[in-house]
Amino acid sequence: LSTQDENPVPAPAPGFGEVTLKVRGVAVQVFVTHLDYRADPAVRRAQVADTRRIMARERAELPGAHQFLLGDFNAEPSAPELAPLWQELSDAGAGTPATYPAEAPVKRIDYVTAGKDVRIRSAAVPEEPRASDHRPVVADVSLPRRTPGRD
């Protein structure tokens, strides 16, 4: 663990966390979000724009870092407000079952996403209705090998 910021921008709530890890000497930035739940997508649209700005800034400060964005996006993958995310990120859970509500899921609103440089090997939504009101999303990913002589 090399950095941790408990409550960085953006607000509005409910939150956006970030941690930077080192994996075999390479920075891996993991962002976690919980986008607004209301039916009107305007706040989620603003939160997505803020998220993209922050991730771009962090990417510029740590060239070569791999990025992940995880969380409850409160919108289906095809929602227009999420479209800007798919320009830079891949949805690891594409094709996986619904995640919400946990007891009898009907919506896929929980995500593991990764920068386009990360290879997604597999993803699953375990049938676990007790740990949360959402089912978890689990992904197996592969980071590109570091090029010798490059940082």
C-alpha positions as MATLAB code, in Angstrom:
seq = 'LSTQDENPVPAPAPGFGEVTLKVRGVAVQVFVTHLDYRADPAVRRAQVADTRRIMARERAELPGAHQFLLGDFNAEPSAPELAPLWQELSDAGAGTPATYPAEAPVKRIDYVTAGKDVRIRSAAVPEEPRASDHRPVVADVSLPRRTPGRD';
ca = [
       0.000    0.000    0.000;
       1.650    3.208   -1.101;
      -1.148    5.776   -0.900;
      -4.560    6.003    0.627;
      -6.984    8.873    0.556;
     -10.042    8.210    2.680;
     -12.417   10.676    1.080;
     -11.067   12.418   -2.003;
     -13.123   14.436   -4.448;
     -15.711   14.026   -5.997;
     -18.697   14.839   -3.935;
     -21.739   14.730   -4.095;
     -21.924   11.722   -1.828;
     -21.992    8.862   -1.234;
     -18.275    8.550   -1.901;
     -15.169    7.987   -3.980;
     -12.079    6.293   -2.605;
      -8.655    5.671   -4.084;
      -5.683    3.490   -3.244;
      -2.414    3.053   -5.146;
      -0.686   -0.315   -4.882;
       2.600   -1.585   -6.268;
       2.377   -4.898   -8.131;
       5.786   -6.186   -9.186;
       7.043   -2.614   -9.073;
       4.232   -1.177  -11.206;
       1.635    1.255   -9.839;
      -1.956    0.034   -9.794;
      -4.572    2.664   -9.002;
      -7.863    1.344   -7.633;
     -10.815    3.707   -7.380;
     -14.090    2.787   -5.673;
     -17.327    4.654   -6.184;
     -20.993    4.573   -5.276;
     -22.892    6.640   -7.818;
     -26.198    8.326   -7.056;
     -29.244    6.035   -6.931;
     -32.017    8.399   -8.016;
     -33.915    7.808  -11.268;
     -32.746   11.151  -12.733;
     -29.306   10.443  -14.234;
     -28.075   14.059  -13.957;
     -26.102   13.557  -10.728;
     -24.588   10.286  -11.998;
     -23.596   12.065  -15.224;
     -21.778   14.740  -13.176;
     -20.185   12.092  -10.946;
     -18.944   10.179  -14.004;
     -17.425   13.392  -15.400;
     -15.701   14.084  -12.057;
     -14.481   10.485  -11.862;
     -12.999   10.654  -15.361;
     -11.227   13.942  -14.540;
      -9.728   12.521  -11.367;
      -8.647    9.297  -13.052;
      -7.064   11.250  -15.941;
      -5.197   13.482  -13.486;
      -3.953   10.475  -11.529;
      -2.935    8.718  -14.766;
      -0.912   11.810  -15.774;
       0.817   11.897  -12.373;
       1.744    8.189  -12.544;
       2.442    7.341  -16.193;
       2.308    3.611  -16.774;
      -0.039    2.984  -13.840;
      -2.875    0.537  -14.415;
      -6.322    1.712  -13.329;
      -9.412   -0.007  -11.975;
     -12.790    1.499  -11.082;
     -15.042   -0.619   -8.876;
     -18.397   -0.097   -7.278;
     -22.121    0.381   -7.346;
     -22.808    2.573  -10.386;
     -26.604    2.442   -9.865;
     -27.121    2.143  -13.629;
     -27.155   -0.649  -16.198;
     -24.152   -0.896  -18.566;
     -26.134    0.617  -21.460;
     -27.152    3.735  -19.483;
     -26.137    6.878  -21.417;
     -24.569    8.460  -18.325;
     -22.064    5.577  -18.118;
     -21.070    5.736  -21.815;
     -18.090    8.082  -21.202;
     -16.552    5.500  -18.846;
     -16.428    2.891  -21.597;
     -14.079    5.127  -23.626;
     -11.242    4.372  -21.170;
     -12.425    1.339  -19.221;
     -13.506   -2.214  -19.976;
     -16.402   -3.768  -18.079;
     -14.991   -6.986  -16.626;
     -18.465   -8.225  -15.786;
     -19.948   -7.891  -19.275;
     -22.197  -10.884  -19.782;
     -22.392  -11.775  -16.089;
     -25.720  -12.079  -14.234;
     -27.575   -9.283  -12.467;
     -26.268   -8.098   -9.107;
     -29.164   -6.257   -7.436;
     -31.070   -6.948   -5.272;
     -29.029   -9.807   -3.857;
     -31.983  -12.061   -2.993;
     -33.439  -12.050   -6.528;
     -31.274   -9.885   -8.813;
     -32.900   -8.093  -11.742;
     -30.341   -5.340  -12.482;
     -26.608   -5.382  -13.206;
     -25.439   -2.189  -11.491;
     -22.250   -3.352   -9.744;
     -18.954   -3.305  -11.594;
     -15.315   -4.202  -11.819;
     -13.836   -2.110  -14.632;
     -10.258   -1.928  -15.813;
      -8.147    0.271  -18.050;
      -7.905   -0.909  -21.650;
      -4.308   -2.079  -21.040;
      -5.479   -4.707  -18.527;
      -6.515   -8.138  -19.808;
      -9.708   -9.460  -18.268;
      -9.419  -13.229  -18.001;
     -12.796  -13.966  -16.434;
     -15.523  -12.529  -14.241;
     -18.326  -13.953  -12.145;
     -21.196  -12.937   -9.897;
     -21.256  -15.453   -7.025;
     -24.674  -16.416   -5.695;
     -24.125  -14.767   -2.326;
     -27.290  -13.050   -1.076;
     -26.264  -12.569    2.574;
     -23.193  -10.328    2.679;
     -24.879   -7.264    1.175;
     -28.030   -6.131   -0.572;
     -25.925   -6.499   -3.767;
     -24.181   -9.580   -5.118;
     -20.409   -9.314   -5.515;
     -18.554   -9.099   -8.812;
     -15.281  -11.024   -8.941;
     -12.767  -10.618  -11.772;
      -9.537  -12.372  -12.685;
      -7.252   -9.962  -14.539;
      -3.772   -9.980  -15.981;
      -1.547   -6.916  -15.934;
       0.755   -6.388  -18.909;
       4.360   -7.293  -18.288;
       6.629   -4.367  -17.609;
       8.847   -3.406  -20.542;
      12.526   -3.653  -19.524;
      14.159   -0.250  -19.133;
      10.822    1.581  -18.848;
       9.201    2.918  -15.683;
];
